[in-house]
CSV table of C-alpha atoms in Angstrom, one decimal:
chain,number,residue,atom,x,y,z
M,251,UNK,CA,77.3,107.3,115.0
M,252,UNK,CA,77.8,107.3,118.8
M,253,UNK,CA,79.6,103.9,118.6
M,254,UNK,CA,81.8,105.3,115.8
M,255,UNK,CA,82.7,108.4,117.8
M,256,UNK,CA,83.5,106.3,120.9
M,257,UNK,CA,85.7,104.0,118.8
M,258,UNK,CA,87.4,107.0,117.2
M,259,UNK,CA,88.1,108.6,120.5
M,260,UNK,CA,89.9,105.5,121.6
M,261,UNK,CA,91.6,104.5,118.4
M,262,UNK,CA,91.9,107.6,116.1
M,263,UNK,CA,90.4,105.6,113.2
M,264,UNK,CA,88.3,108.2,111.3
M,265,UNK,CA,89.4,111.1,109.1
M,266,UNK,CA,86.0,112.8,109.0
M,267,UNK,CA,82.2,112.4,109.5
M,268,UNK,CA,80.1,112.8,106.3
M,269,UNK,CA,77.3,115.2,107.5
M,270,UNK,CA,75.5,114.6,104.2
M,271,UNK,CA,74.6,111.1,105.6
M,272,UNK,CA,71.9,112.9,107.8
M,273,UNK,CA,70.4,114.5,104.7
M,274,UNK,CA,70.4,111.1,103.0
M,275,UNK,CA,68.2,109.7,105.7
M,276,UNK,CA,65.3,112.0,104.5
M,277,UNK,CA,65.2,110.4,101.0
M,278,UNK,CA,66.3,106.9,102.0
M,279,UNK,CA,62.8,105.4,101.5
M,280,UNK,CA,63.2,105.8,97.7
M,281,UNK,CA,65.8,103.0,97.9
M,282,UNK,CA,63.8,100.7,100.1
M,283,UNK,CA,64.4,97.7,97.7
M,284,UNK,CA,68.2,98.1,97.9
M,285,UNK,CA,70.1,95.1,99.3
M,286,UNK,CA,71.9,97.4,101.8
M,287,UNK,CA,68.8,99.5,102.7
M,288,UNK,CA,69.6,101.5,105.9
M,289,UNK,CA,73.1,100.0,106.4
M,290,UNK,CA,75.6,102.6,107.5
M,291,UNK,CA,78.9,102.1,105.6
M,292,UNK,CA,82.3,103.5,106.4
M,293,UNK,CA,84.7,104.3,103.5
M,294,UNK,CA,88.4,104.6,103.3
M,295,UNK,CA,89.7,108.2,102.9
M,296,UNK,CA,91.0,107.6,99.3
M,297,UNK,CA,87.5,106.8,98.0
M,298,UNK,CA,86.0,109.9,96.5
M,299,UNK,CA,82.9,111.4,98.2
M,300,UNK,CA,81.7,114.6,96.6
M,301,UNK,CA,82.9,117.9,98.3
M,302,UNK,CA,85.3,116.0,100.6
M,303,UNK,CA,89.1,115.6,100.4
M,304,UNK,CA,90.8,112.4,99.3
M,305,UNK,CA,94.2,113.3,100.6
M,306,UNK,CA,95.9,109.9,100.9
M,307,UNK,CA,97.4,111.3,104.0
M,308,UNK,CA,99.5,113.7,102.0
M,309,UNK,CA,99.5,117.4,102.8
M,310,UNK,CA,99.7,118.6,99.2
M,311,UNK,CA,96.4,116.8,98.4
M,312,UNK,CA,94.4,118.8,101.1
M,313,UNK,CA,91.8,121.3,100.1
M,314,UNK,CA,91.1,119.6,96.8
M,315,UNK,CA,87.6,118.3,97.4
M,316,UNK,CA,86.2,115.6,95.0
M,317,UNK,CA,84.0,116.9,92.3
M,318,UNK,CA,81.8,113.8,92.3
M,319,UNK,CA,81.2,110.6,94.1
M,320,UNK,CA,83.2,107.5,93.2
M,321,UNK,CA,81.2,104.8,91.4
M,322,UNK,CA,81.2,102.6,94.5
M,323,UNK,CA,79.7,105.4,96.6
M,324,UNK,CA,77.0,105.9,93.9
M,325,UNK,CA,76.2,102.2,93.9
M,326,UNK,CA,76.2,101.9,97.7
M,327,UNK,CA,73.7,104.8,97.9
M,328,UNK,CA,71.5,103.3,95.1
M,329,UNK,CA,71.4,100.1,97.1
M,330,UNK,CA,70.1,102.0,100.2
M,331,UNK,CA,73.4,102.1,102.1
M,332,UNK,CA,74.4,105.3,104.0
M,333,UNK,CA,78.1,106.2,103.7
M,334,UNK,CA,78.6,108.1,106.9
M,335,UNK,CA,82.3,108.3,107.8
M,336,UNK,CA,85.7,108.3,106.1
M,337,UNK,CA,88.5,106.3,107.7
M,338,UNK,CA,92.2,106.7,108.2
M,339,UNK,CA,95.1,105.4,106.1
M,340,UNK,CA,99.0,105.7,106.1
M,341,UNK,CA,100.8,108.6,104.5
M,342,UNK,CA,101.0,108.0,100.7
M,343,UNK,CA,99.1,104.7,100.9
M,344,UNK,CA,102.0,102.4,100.1
M,345,UNK,CA,102.5,101.1,103.6
M,346,UNK,CA,100.9,98.5,105.8
M,347,UNK,CA,100.9,100.8,108.9
M,348,UNK,CA,98.2,103.5,109.5
M,349,UNK,CA,99.7,106.9,110.4
M,350,UNK,CA,100.0,110.2,108.6
M,351,UNK,CA,100.9,113.8,109.6
M,352,UNK,CA,97.3,115.0,109.0
M,353,UNK,CA,95.2,112.6,111.0
M,354,UNK,CA,97.8,110.8,113.2
M,355,UNK,CA,98.3,107.1,114.1
M,356,UNK,CA,95.4,104.6,114.3
M,357,UNK,CA,95.5,102.1,117.1
M,358,UNK,CA,94.6,98.5,117.3
M,359,UNK,CA,91.1,97.8,118.9
M,360,UNK,CA,92.5,94.7,120.7
M,361,UNK,CA,95.6,96.3,122.1
M,362,UNK,CA,96.3,100.1,122.1
M,363,UNK,CA,100.1,99.4,122.0
M,364,UNK,CA,99.8,97.9,118.5
M,365,UNK,CA,99.1,99.2,115.1
M,366,UNK,CA,95.8,98.5,113.2
M,367,UNK,CA,97.8,97.6,110.1
M,368,UNK,CA,97.1,99.3,106.7
M,369,UNK,CA,96.6,100.8,104.4
M,370,UNK,CA,92.9,100.3,105.2
M,371,UNK,CA,93.7,100.5,108.9
M,372,UNK,CA,91.0,103.0,109.8
M,373,UNK,CA,88.4,100.5,108.5
M,374,UNK,CA,90.1,97.6,110.3
M,375,UNK,CA,90.1,99.4,113.6
M,376,UNK,CA,86.6,100.9,113.3
M,377,UNK,CA,85.0,97.6,112.3
M,378,UNK,CA,87.0,95.6,114.8
M,379,UNK,CA,85.9,98.0,117.6
M,380,UNK,CA,82.2,97.6,116.6
M,381,UNK,CA,81.9,101.1,115.2
M,382,UNK,CA,80.9,100.1,111.7
M,383,UNK,CA,79.1,97.1,110.3
M,384,UNK,CA,80.6,97.3,106.8
M,385,UNK,CA,83.4,99.2,105.2
M,386,UNK,CA,85.1,99.7,101.9
M,387,UNK,CA,88.9,99.5,101.7
M,388,UNK,CA,91.4,99.2,98.9
M,389,UNK,CA,94.3,96.7,98.4
M,390,UNK,CA,97.5,96.9,96.3
M,391,UNK,CA,99.7,94.8,98.6
M,392,UNK,CA,97.6,93.5,101.4
M,393,UNK,CA,95.9,96.8,102.4
M,394,UNK,CA,92.5,95.1,103.1
M,395,UNK,CA,93.9,91.8,104.2
M,396,UNK,CA,96.6,92.9,106.7
M,397,UNK,CA,94.4,95.2,108.7
M,398,UNK,CA,91.7,92.5,108.7
M,399,UNK,CA,94.3,90.1,110.1
M,400,UNK,CA,95.6,92.6,112.7
M,401,UNK,CA,92.1,93.7,113.8
M,402,UNK,CA,90.4,90.3,113.8
M,403,UNK,CA,87.8,90.9,111.1
M,404,UNK,CA,87.1,89.6,107.6
M,405,UNK,CA,88.4,91.4,104.5
M,406,UNK,CA,88.1,90.5,100.8
M,407,UNK,CA,90.3,91.7,97.8
M,408,UNK,CA,88.3,90.9,94.7
M,409,UNK,CA,89.9,90.3,91.3
M,410,UNK,CA,91.1,93.8,90.1
M,411,UNK,CA,88.5,95.0,87.6
M,412,UNK,CA,85.6,93.1,89.2
M,413,UNK,CA,84.5,96.3,91.0
M,414,UNK,CA,84.8,99.8,89.6
M,415,UNK,CA,88.1,101.7,90.2
M,416,UNK,CA,86.6,105.0,89.2
M,417,UNK,CA,87.0,107.5,92.0
M,418,UNK,CA,89.4,105.3,94.0
M,419,UNK,CA,92.4,107.6,94.3
M,420,UNK,CA,96.0,106.1,94.2
M,421,UNK,CA,99.0,108.1,95.4
M,422,UNK,CA,100.2,108.2,91.8
M,423,UNK,CA,98.6,106.9,88.6
M,424,UNK,CA,99.9,105.0,85.6
M,425,UNK,CA,101.5,102.0,87.4
M,426,UNK,CA,100.2,98.9,85.6
M,427,UNK,CA,102.3,96.0,86.9
M,428,UNK,CA,100.5,95.5,90.3
M,429,UNK,CA,96.8,96.2,90.1
M,430,UNK,CA,94.8,97.7,93.0
M,431,UNK,CA,91.3,96.6,94.0
M,432,UNK,CA,88.6,98.1,96.2
M,433,UNK,CA,86.8,95.5,98.5
M,434,UNK,CA,84.6,95.0,101.5
M,435,UNK,CA,85.6,94.6,105.1
M,436,UNK,CA,83.2,93.4,107.8
M,437,UNK,CA,82.9,91.2,110.9
M,438,UNK,CA,81.7,88.1,109.1
M,439,UNK,CA,81.8,86.6,105.6
M,440,UNK,CA,78.0,86.9,105.1
M,441,UNK,CA,78.4,90.7,105.2
M,442,UNK,CA,81.2,90.6,102.6
M,443,UNK,CA,79.0,88.5,100.3
M,444,UNK,CA,76.0,90.8,100.8
M,445,UNK,CA,78.2,93.8,99.9
M,446,UNK,CA,79.6,92.1,96.8
M,447,UNK,CA,76.1,91.0,95.7
M,448,UNK,CA,74.9,94.6,96.1
M,449,UNK,CA,77.8,96.2,94.2
M,450,UNK,CA,77.8,93.7,91.3
M,451,UNK,CA,74.6,95.2,89.9
M,452,UNK,CA,73.4,96.8,86.6
M,453,UNK,CA,73.8,100.3,88.1
M,454,UNK,CA,77.6,99.7,88.5
M,455,UNK,CA,77.9,98.2,85.1
M,456,UNK,CA,76.0,101.2,83.6
M,457,UNK,CA,78.1,103.8,85.5
M,458,UNK,CA,81.4,102.1,84.6
M,459,UNK,CA,81.2,100.2,81.3
M,460,UNK,CA,84.9,99.1,81.7
M,461,UNK,CA,83.7,96.7,84.4
M,462,UNK,CA,82.7,93.3,83.0
M,463,UNK,CA,78.9,92.8,83.6
M,464,UNK,CA,79.3,89.8,85.9
M,465,UNK,CA,76.6,89.7,88.6
M,466,UNK,CA,77.3,87.7,91.7
M,467,UNK,CA,77.1,84.0,91.0
M,468,UNK,CA,75.2,82.4,93.8
M,469,UNK,CA,75.4,78.9,92.3
M,470,UNK,CA,79.2,78.9,92.8
M,471,UNK,CA,79.0,80.5,96.3
M,472,UNK,CA,76.4,78.1,97.6
M,473,UNK,CA,78.0,74.9,96.1
M,474,UNK,CA,79.0,72.3,98.7
M,475,UNK,CA,81.1,70.0,96.5
M,476,UNK,CA,84.4,68.9,98.2
M,477,UNK,CA,87.4,71.1,97.2
M,478,UNK,CA,91.0,70.4,96.3
M,479,UNK,CA,92.8,72.9,98.4
M,480,UNK,CA,96.5,73.9,98.2
M,481,UNK,CA,98.1,74.8,101.5
M,482,UNK,CA,101.2,76.8,102.2
M,483,UNK,CA,103.0,77.4,105.5
M,484,UNK,CA,106.2,79.1,104.3
M,485,UNK,CA,106.7,81.0,101.1
M,486,UNK,CA,110.5,80.8,101.2
M,487,UNK,CA,110.8,84.5,101.6
M,488,UNK,CA,109.3,85.3,105.0
M,489,UNK,CA,108.9,82.6,107.6
M,490,UNK,CA,105.6,83.2,109.3
M,491,UNK,CA,105.3,83.9,113.0
M,492,UNK,CA,104.5,80.8,115.1
M,493,UNK,CA,100.8,81.9,115.4
M,494,UNK,CA,100.5,82.3,111.6
M,495,UNK,CA,101.9,78.8,110.9
M,496,UNK,CA,99.8,77.2,113.7
M,497,UNK,CA,96.6,78.8,112.4
M,498,UNK,CA,97.2,77.4,108.9
M,499,UNK,CA,97.9,73.9,110.3
M,500,UNK,CA,94.8,73.9,112.5
M,501,UNK,CA,92.5,75.1,109.6
M,502,UNK,CA,94.1,72.5,107.3
M,503,UNK,CA,93.1,69.7,109.8
M,504,UNK,CA,89.6,71.0,110.1
M,505,UNK,CA,89.2,71.1,106.2
M,506,UNK,CA,90.5,67.5,105.9
M,507,UNK,CA,88.1,66.4,108.6
M,508,UNK,CA,85.3,68.0,106.6
M,509,UNK,CA,86.1,65.9,103.5
M,510,UNK,CA,88.3,68.2,101.5
M,511,UNK,CA,91.6,67.2,99.8
M,512,UNK,CA,94.7,69.2,100.8
M,513,UNK,CA,97.9,69.3,98.8
M,514,UNK,CA,101.1,71.3,99.4
M,515,UNK,CA,101.4,74.3,97.0
M,516,UNK,CA,103.5,77.5,96.8
M,517,UNK,CA,103.5,80.1,94.0
M,518,UNK,CA,106.9,79.7,92.2
M,519,UNK,CA,110.0,81.7,92.9
M,520,UNK,CA,108.6,84.2,95.4
M,521,UNK,CA,112.1,85.2,96.7
M,522,UNK,CA,113.0,86.3,93.2
M,523,UNK,CA,109.6,87.6,92.1
M,524,UNK,CA,109.1,89.9,95.1
M,525,UNK,CA,111.9,92.3,94.3
M,526,UNK,CA,112.2,91.8,90.5
M,527,UNK,CA,108.5,91.9,89.5
M,528,UNK,CA,106.6,93.4,92.5
M,529,UNK,CA,108.8,96.1,93.9
M,530,UNK,CA,110.3,97.0,90.5
M,531,UNK,CA,106.8,97.2,89.0
M,532,UNK,CA,105.4,99.5,91.7
M,533,UNK,CA,108.6,101.7,91.8
M,534,UNK,CA,109.4,101.5,88.1
M,535,UNK,CA,110.2,105.2,88.2
M,536,UNK,CA,112.7,104.7,91.0
M,537,UNK,CA,110.0,106.0,93.4
M,538,UNK,CA,110.2,109.6,92.0
M,539,UNK,CA,106.4,110.0,91.7
M,540,UNK,CA,105.9,109.1,95.4
M,541,UNK,CA,108.8,111.3,96.5
M,542,UNK,CA,107.4,114.2,94.5
M,543,UNK,CA,104.0,113.9,96.3
M,544,UNK,CA,105.9,114.2,99.6
M,545,UNK,CA,108.1,117.2,98.7
M,546,UNK,CA,107.9,120.1,101.1
M,547,UNK,CA,105.7,118.3,103.6
M,548,UNK,CA,106.4,116.5,106.9
M,549,UNK,CA,107.3,112.7,106.6
M,550,UNK,CA,105.4,110.5,109.0
M,551,UNK,CA,107.7,108.4,111.3
M,552,UNK,CA,105.9,105.2,110.1
M,553,UNK,CA,107.0,106.0,106.5
M,554,UNK,CA,110.5,107.5,107.3
M,555,UNK,CA,112.5,104.2,106.9
M,556,UNK,CA,111.0,103.6,103.5
M,557,UNK,CA,111.6,107.2,102.3
M,558,UNK,CA,115.2,107.1,103.4
M,559,UNK,CA,115.7,104.0,101.1
M,560,UNK,CA,113.7,105.5,98.2
M,561,UNK,CA,115.6,108.8,98.4
M,562,UNK,CA,119.1,107.3,97.9
M,563,UNK,CA,120.6,108.5,94.7
M,564,UNK,CA,120.5,106.0,91.8
M,565,UNK,CA,124.3,105.5,91.8
M,566,UNK,CA,124.3,104.8,95.6
M,567,UNK,CA,121.4,102.3,95.3
M,568,UNK,CA,123.3,100.4,92.6
M,569,UNK,CA,126.7,100.6,94.4
M,570,UNK,CA,125.2,99.4,97.7
M,571,UNK,CA,123.4,96.6,96.1
M,572,UNK,CA,126.7,95.4,94.7
M,573,UNK,CA,128.7,95.9,97.9
M,574,UNK,CA,126.2,94.3,100.3
M,575,UNK,CA,125.6,91.2,98.2
M,576,UNK,CA,128.1,89.0,100.1
M,577,UNK,CA,126.7,90.1,103.5
M,578,UNK,CA,122.9,90.1,103.2
M,579,UNK,CA,120.9,88.2,100.6
M,580,UNK,CA,117.7,90.3,100.4
M,581,UNK,CA,118.6,94.0,100.7
M,582,UNK,CA,120.7,94.1,97.5
M,583,UNK,CA,117.8,92.8,95.4
M,584,UNK,CA,115.4,95.4,97.0
M,585,UNK,CA,117.9,98.2,96.2
M,586,UNK,CA,118.2,97.0,92.6
M,587,UNK,CA,114.4,97.0,92.3
M,588,UNK,CA,114.2,100.5,93.8
M,589,UNK,CA,116.6,101.7,91.1
M,590,UNK,CA,113.6,101.5,88.8
M,591,UNK,CA,113.3,100.7,85.0
M,592,UNK,CA,115.5,102.9,82.8
M,593,UNK,CA,113.7,102.8,79.4
M,594,UNK,CA,110.4,101.9,77.7
M,595,UNK,CA,111.7,98.7,76.1
M,596,UNK,CA,112.8,97.5,79.6
M,597,UNK,CA,109.3,98.4,81.0
M,598,UNK,CA,107.7,96.3,78.2
M,599,UNK,CA,110.0,93.5,79.1
M,600,UNK,CA,109.0,93.8,82.7
M,601,UNK,CA,105.2,93.7,81.7
M,602,UNK,CA,105.9,90.6,79.7
M,603,UNK,CA,107.7,89.0,82.6
M,604,UNK,CA,104.7,89.6,84.8
M,605,UNK,CA,102.4,88.0,82.2
M,606,UNK,CA,104.7,85.0,82.0
M,607,UNK,CA,104.8,84.7,85.8
M,608,UNK,CA,101.0,84.7,86.0
M,609,UNK,CA,100.9,82.0,83.3
M,610,UNK,CA,103.6,80.0,85.1
M,611,UNK,CA,101.7,80.1,88.4
M,612,UNK,CA,98.3,79.2,86.8
M,613,UNK,CA,100.0,76.2,85.1
M,614,UNK,CA,101.5,75.0,88.4
M,615,UNK,CA,98.1,75.5,90.1
M,616,UNK,CA,96.4,73.4,87.3
M,617,UNK,CA,99.0,70.6,87.6
M,618,UNK,CA,98.0,70.3,91.2
M,619,UNK,CA,94.3,70.4,90.2
M,620,UNK,CA,93.6,73.1,92.8
M,621,UNK,CA,90.3,74.8,93.4
M,622,UNK,CA,91.6,77.2,96.1
M,623,UNK,CA,94.6,77.9,98.2
M,624,UNK,CA,95.0,78.2,102.0
M,625,UNK,CA,98.0,80.3,103.2
M,626,UNK,CA,99.2,82.5,106.0
M,627,UNK,CA,98.5,86.3,106.3
M,628,UNK,CA,100.8,88.5,108.3
M,629,UNK,CA,100.0,88.6,112.0
M,630,UNK,CA,99.5,89.1,114.8
M,631,UNK,CA,99.4,93.0,115.0
M,632,UNK,CA,102.8,94.6,115.0
M,633,UNK,CA,104.3,97.0,117.6
M,634,UNK,CA,104.5,100.6,116.4
M,635,UNK,CA,107.2,101.7,113.8
M,636,UNK,CA,108.0,98.2,112.5
M,637,UNK,CA,105.8,98.0,109.4
M,638,UNK,CA,108.0,100.6,107.5
M,639,UNK,CA,111.2,98.6,108.4
M,640,UNK,CA,110.0,95.1,107.7
M,641,UNK,CA,109.3,95.0,104.0
M,642,UNK,CA,109.2,91.2,104.0
M,643,UNK,CA,105.8,91.4,105.7
M,644,UNK,CA,104.0,91.9,102.3
M,645,UNK,CA,105.3,88.7,100.7
M,646,UNK,CA,102.2,86.6,101.7
M,647,UNK,CA,99.7,89.2,100.4
M,648,UNK,CA,101.2,91.3,97.6
M,649,UNK,CA,102.0,88.2,95.4
M,650,UNK,CA,98.2,87.9,94.9
M,651,UNK,CA,98.0,91.5,93.7
M,652,UNK,CA,100.7,90.8,91.1
M,653,UNK,CA,98.9,87.6,90.1
M,654,UNK,CA,95.5,89.3,90.3
M,655,UNK,CA,94.0,86.4,92.2
M,656,UNK,CA,91.1,87.2,94.5
M,657,UNK,CA,92.0,86.7,98.2
M,658,UNK,CA,90.4,87.2,101.5
M,659,UNK,CA,91.2,86.9,105.2
M,660,UNK,CA,89.2,85.2,108.0
M,661,UNK,CA,90.1,85.4,111.7
M,662,UNK,CA,90.5,81.8,113.1
M,663,UNK,CA,92.5,81.9,116.3
M,664,UNK,CA,94.3,84.0,119.0
M,665,UNK,CA,97.9,84.2,119.9
M,666,UNK,CA,98.7,81.7,122.7
M,667,UNK,CA,101.3,81.7,125.4
M,668,UNK,CA,103.0,78.9,123.5
M,669,UNK,CA,103.1,81.1,120.4
M,670,UNK,CA,104.8,83.8,122.4
M,671,UNK,CA,107.4,81.3,123.7
M,672,UNK,CA,108.0,79.9,120.2
M,673,UNK,CA,108.5,83.4,118.8
M,674,UNK,CA,111.6,83.7,121.0
M,675,UNK,CA,113.1,80.8,119.0
M,676,UNK,CA,112.2,82.3,115.6
M,677,UNK,CA,115.1,82.2,113.1
M,678,UNK,CA,113.6,83.1,109.7
M,679,UNK,CA,114.5,81.8,106.2
M,680,UNK,CA,117.6,84.0,105.8
M,681,UNK,CA,118.7,84.8,109.4
M,682,UNK,CA,119.4,88.4,108.1
M,683,UNK,CA,118.5,91.8,109.5
M,684,UNK,CA,114.9,91.5,108.3
M,685,UNK,CA,114.4,88.1,110.0
M,686,UNK,CA,115.5,89.7,113.3
M,687,UNK,CA,112.8,92.3,113.0
M,688,UNK,CA,109.8,90.0,112.9
M,689,UNK,CA,110.0,88.7,116.4
M,690,UNK,CA,110.6,92.2,117.7
M,691,UNK,CA,107.6,93.5,115.7
M,692,UNK,CA,105.2,90.7,116.8
M,693,UNK,CA,106.2,90.2,120.5
M,694,UNK,CA,103.7,91.0,123.2
M,695,UNK,CA,100.8,89.7,121.1
M,696,UNK,CA,99.2,87.1,123.4
M,697,UNK,CA,95.4,87.2,123.0
M,698,UNK,CA,95.6,89.1,119.7
M,699,UNK,CA,93.6,87.7,116.7
M,700,UNK,CA,95.2,85.6,114.0
M,701,UNK,CA,93.8,85.0,110.5
M,702,UNK,CA,94.4,82.8,107.5
M,703,UNK,CA,94.2,83.8,103.9
M,704,UNK,CA,92.0,82.1,101.2
M,705,UNK,CA,92.9,82.5,97.5
M,706,UNK,CA,91.3,81.5,94.2
M,707,UNK,CA,92.1,82.0,90.5
M,708,UNK,CA,91.2,85.3,88.7
M,709,UNK,CA,87.4,86.0,88.4
M,710,UNK,CA,86.6,83.1,90.8
M,711,UNK,CA,85.6,85.6,93.5
M,712,UNK,CA,82.5,83.7,94.5
M,713,UNK,CA,84.6,80.5,95.0
M,714,UNK,CA,87.1,82.4,97.2
M,715,UNK,CA,84.2,83.7,99.3
M,716,UNK,CA,82.6,80.2,99.5
M,717,UNK,CA,86.0,78.9,100.8
M,718,UNK,CA,86.2,81.7,103.3
M,719,UNK,CA,82.7,80.9,104.6
M,720,UNK,CA,83.6,77.3,104.9
M,721,UNK,CA,86.7,78.2,107.0
M,722,UNK,CA,84.7,80.5,109.2
M,723,UNK,CA,82.0,77.9,109.8
M,724,UNK,CA,84.5,75.1,110.6
M,725,UNK,CA,86.4,77.2,113.0
M,726,UNK,CA,83.1,78.3,114.7
M,727,UNK,CA,82.0,74.6,115.0
M,728,UNK,CA,85.3,73.6,116.4
M,729,UNK,CA,84.9,76.1,119.2
M,730,UNK,CA,88.4,77.7,118.7
């Protein structure tokens, strides 16, 4: 607790202490057989803990304490863990920054002039600073993986549905195109695995019968057979920073030396899919549900650029998307997506298009005979107030929410002086306004951690974690 408070004083990463954790210590012995016996666990603010708020950083949600624990909190306690603190998140969740008008801005543990990332940014900062051993975040577009990358820790987004979503509060409900997932964050892969092993137990399957009763498969996790690994350096939408690209290349070389087969692979049509399936799915209502949540309250500066875009009248979004087409390739598609879906039959068509895209990607994956995929994750940590302006940052992570592929991040390197120099030469895939933002957002990052992302097919969570462990070990052995 002292370490946590010291980290919070420096980074502003916690939303509240859970005083009940002290009472739990008195009865902890009854769960002595639990896999997480005695482990203090931090939880993201939007995970329900009885008698405490889950505000999602929005003023209108304050003073509405949860009536019961979320299923994940119940299972953590049954396994002997002690949830002891709630951690910060961005206003309204749908952001990869970490600031809101209630709790303020969370800072990066490696550089106080940088953001921790988000939306599970309080977890990233607290764990990265050594104030927590294990945390639970949530991820709908990279919200576990981006702060893990920015803060130099490990984070895992399981297949959505593998862990219970009961008591995980979204900013609005009913959106079905891009599924969310809770998941563990920690300083090493072993801790993620222990957490998954603990959560995937009969108690969770009994509390939430909608979760398939699949316990953790140790046989897959402990397998050492050589893998066929796809690798990706540029998704065609967002060119990665020099540190991102270098990290993937270095890990690729280590994996090849270890006897694995690496083949180029990229999920199809990302530049088209990002606006048409991802953004249009999340904002099928033209962003009205999100705007309604923010009515009458202050708008955080980190969210303001997004809100200005969401708030444009429908006619203006459509007109601008037409007028801007000859001048900028990406913004018109984003504006069209933010216009939403106008009728139920169109929404059904959209859901069908998502299903078709998942099938198309799996077919391409199978043609390449892949086991897993190695790809970049956004990094290094950004300067303040860029996350809300640079929507391209989510392309490397959010695609795997749409596909519902498990994905995790492992820190593998740090930004070098050469990376900083190469950043000055960054051009991007489109040379548009968004491409000009990335070098501004990432500059001044020398010494900051950089991660890579590991991906597997749906329900192959253990294989994804096995791949993450292998990357972690190879990087440690190479002395990087």
